[in-house]
Amino acid sequence: MRIVIAGGHGQIALRLERLLAARGDEVAGIIRKAEQADDLREAGAEPVVLDLESASVDEVADRLRGADAAVFAAGAGPGSGVARKDTVDKAAAVLFADAAVKAGVRRFVIVSSMGADPRHQGDEIFDVYLRAKGEADAYVRGLDALDWTILRPGQLTDDAGTGLVRLEARTGRGPIPRDDVAAVLADLVDTSATAGLTLELISGSAPVSVAVKSVAGN
């Protein structure tokens, strides 16, 4: 498969790129800064320098043409202010989804957040973040031209992955190593039977492949 990842230099994205490249997929990661390119090459991915906060739908679609799947793993990051929650966590996700439609890439996986909700109340930065992610998710759900899956991980940690997860429509809150999020994403990308599902993810007792097959109905 050829897979294009938005937010290609993110902590989850770099892990995902390594997994996909190791299994023989062709991977491209969209990054904002040229100096991040070597990290992607080291992970086995082709770096694509493009700023999703200023790019047009056509520019992004050009980078997506020929792909079998697209993964939105970009984020403004914990140190960013309110404005970038809107321009990255919401607007860039919407742009990437529109570009996937334009490029004819049906398989679309978006990394969201547990608690994401367009109606979430509150004025703190994290409240704005949850609203932005919820609005992006709602937009993607409305695109019939995409076979979308929304993944909502719990509290992200840098602990070593265990390969054991709980993946369901509702899991309740809990931690999840970024390693295991990447492993689940790698399985979801080529499990199109999970299209149309919004899934929560925390650490659990099921091996990743078993958890994905279970929600896919296999």
XYZ file of C-alpha atoms in Angstrom:
218
model
C 0.000 0.000 0.000
C 0.941 3.643 -0.374
C -0.050 5.588 2.730
C 0.206 9.356 3.244
C 0.335 10.644 6.815
C -0.442 14.236 7.809
C 1.620 15.380 10.764
C 4.429 13.102 9.658
C 6.896 14.251 12.325
C 4.547 13.683 15.262
C 5.394 11.160 17.932
C 2.688 8.708 16.867
C 3.290 9.314 13.159
C 7.019 8.500 13.342
C 6.214 5.238 15.115
C 3.551 4.444 12.515
C 5.926 5.207 9.650
C 8.465 2.740 11.036
C 5.830 0.014 11.342
C 4.417 0.559 7.860
C 7.842 0.753 6.198
C 8.978 -2.385 8.030
C 6.060 -4.373 6.626
C 6.788 -3.172 3.092
C 4.329 -0.323 2.624
C 5.294 2.852 0.780
C 4.899 5.715 3.244
C 4.950 9.494 2.818
C 4.752 11.925 5.712
C 3.629 15.543 5.355
C 5.776 17.885 7.449
C 5.958 21.660 7.908
C 9.727 22.023 8.280
C 12.389 20.781 5.879
C 14.739 20.123 8.805
C 12.399 17.334 9.949
C 12.968 15.377 6.730
C 15.914 13.285 7.947
C 13.879 11.917 10.856
C 11.242 10.688 8.392
C 13.826 9.117 6.094
C 15.301 7.342 9.116
C 11.818 5.980 9.866
C 11.539 4.720 6.284
C 9.164 7.407 5.046
C 9.322 9.880 2.180
C 9.198 13.438 3.549
C 6.743 15.837 1.896
C 7.190 19.470 2.966
C 3.796 21.186 2.987
C 2.164 23.495 5.540
C -1.423 22.338 6.078
C -2.260 25.688 7.674
C -1.628 27.540 4.408
C -1.907 24.921 1.636
C -4.864 24.708 -0.730
C -7.035 21.642 -1.206
C -5.520 21.177 -4.673
C -1.964 21.267 -3.298
C -2.753 18.624 -0.702
C -4.714 16.511 -3.196
C -1.672 16.497 -5.487
C 0.351 14.861 -2.686
C -2.400 12.328 -2.032
C -3.001 11.108 -5.582
C -2.115 7.463 -6.026
C -2.335 6.707 -2.298
C -4.325 3.760 -0.998
C -4.945 5.365 2.391
C -4.550 8.667 4.231
C -3.955 9.105 7.967
C -4.489 12.410 9.764
C -2.135 12.411 12.751
C -1.331 16.132 12.884
C -1.875 18.225 15.982
C -1.132 21.723 17.177
C 0.589 20.256 20.220
C 0.277 20.889 23.958
C 2.198 24.173 23.869
C -0.013 25.811 21.254
C -2.676 28.437 21.856
C -6.364 28.598 21.081
C -5.921 29.832 17.495
C -3.924 26.799 16.389
C -6.478 24.386 17.822
C -8.757 25.786 15.139
C -6.204 26.011 12.295
C -4.568 22.599 12.880
C -6.772 20.308 14.944
C -9.918 21.330 13.060
C -9.157 23.165 9.798
C -6.160 21.057 8.734
C -8.144 17.869 9.365
C -11.016 19.200 7.256
C -8.580 20.241 4.510
C -6.887 16.826 4.501
C -10.255 15.054 4.296
C -11.421 17.280 1.427
C -8.117 16.663 -0.365
C -8.516 12.895 0.059
C -11.961 13.111 -1.548
C -10.562 15.194 -4.406
C -7.671 12.770 -4.926
C -9.957 9.724 -4.850
C -8.393 8.233 -1.704
C -11.256 6.442 0.034
C -9.534 4.922 3.077
C -9.156 7.641 5.700
C -8.118 7.240 9.333
C -8.137 10.198 11.704
C -6.425 10.300 15.098
C -8.843 12.104 17.375
C -9.011 12.381 21.153
C -11.093 10.756 23.830
C -13.759 13.241 24.833
C -13.771 15.047 21.470
C -17.175 16.671 21.075
C -18.282 19.676 18.991
C -20.654 20.580 21.853
C -18.027 20.340 24.594
C -18.365 23.228 27.043
C -15.629 25.401 28.542
C -13.105 28.079 27.628
C -9.810 26.522 28.692
C -7.363 25.570 25.930
C -8.105 21.864 26.381
C -11.834 22.580 26.081
C -11.204 24.387 22.793
C -9.064 21.426 21.669
C -11.817 18.890 22.399
C -14.344 21.023 20.500
C -11.978 21.401 17.527
C -11.328 17.648 17.382
C -15.051 16.961 17.729
C -15.879 19.360 14.896
C -13.247 17.725 12.667
C -14.629 14.267 13.458
C -18.182 15.390 12.690
C -17.064 16.824 9.351
C -15.284 13.612 8.337
C -18.340 11.542 9.296
C -20.363 13.551 6.794
C -18.172 12.665 3.805
C -19.736 9.744 1.957
C -16.762 9.613 -0.414
C -14.493 8.434 2.427
C -14.270 5.046 4.141
C -13.355 6.716 7.418
C -12.389 5.369 10.812
C -11.959 7.692 13.802
C -9.548 6.558 16.539
C -9.768 8.210 19.954
C -6.869 7.180 22.202
C -6.876 7.700 25.944
C -4.051 9.346 27.875
C -0.917 9.012 25.737
C 2.259 7.768 27.386
C 5.831 7.084 26.281
C 5.884 3.708 28.016
C 7.018 0.793 25.869
C 4.116 -0.744 23.992
C 2.715 -4.020 25.246
C 0.722 -4.905 22.131
C -2.296 -5.453 24.398
C -5.198 -3.043 24.032
C -8.887 -2.398 24.543
C -10.496 -1.078 21.359
C -14.232 -0.446 21.491
C -16.873 2.177 20.793
C -16.678 3.064 24.503
C -13.770 1.991 26.679
C -13.814 4.482 29.528
C -10.721 6.505 30.261
C -7.248 5.070 30.668
C -3.661 5.322 29.459
C -2.237 3.966 26.210
C 1.403 3.948 25.046
C 2.033 5.762 21.768
C 3.683 2.551 20.511
C 0.356 0.746 20.823
C -1.595 3.586 19.195
C 0.725 3.327 16.188
C 0.304 -0.450 16.065
C -3.490 -0.110 16.067
C -3.342 2.539 13.338
C -1.184 0.269 11.183
C -3.836 -2.449 11.437
C -6.749 -0.071 10.926
C -5.280 1.383 7.739
C -5.720 -1.889 5.870
C -8.859 -3.078 7.687
C -11.513 -1.304 5.668
C -14.211 -3.288 7.500
C -13.757 -0.746 10.315
C -15.024 2.046 8.033
C -17.768 4.098 9.649
C -16.609 3.354 13.203
C -15.517 5.763 15.931
C -13.322 3.792 18.334
C -11.811 4.504 21.731
C -8.461 2.963 22.631
C -6.763 2.263 25.946
C -4.422 -0.423 27.242
C -6.132 -3.753 27.754
C -5.765 -7.494 27.376
C -6.394 -8.151 23.664
C -3.547 -8.376 21.142
C -3.783 -5.531 18.616
C -4.694 -7.742 15.652
C -7.399 -9.533 17.677
C -8.853 -6.207 18.888
C -9.019 -4.786 15.361
C -10.561 -7.946 13.921
C -13.126 -7.938 16.709
C -14.385 -4.407 15.999
C -14.287 -5.193 12.261
C -16.711 -8.050 12.883
C -14.253 -10.851 12.098
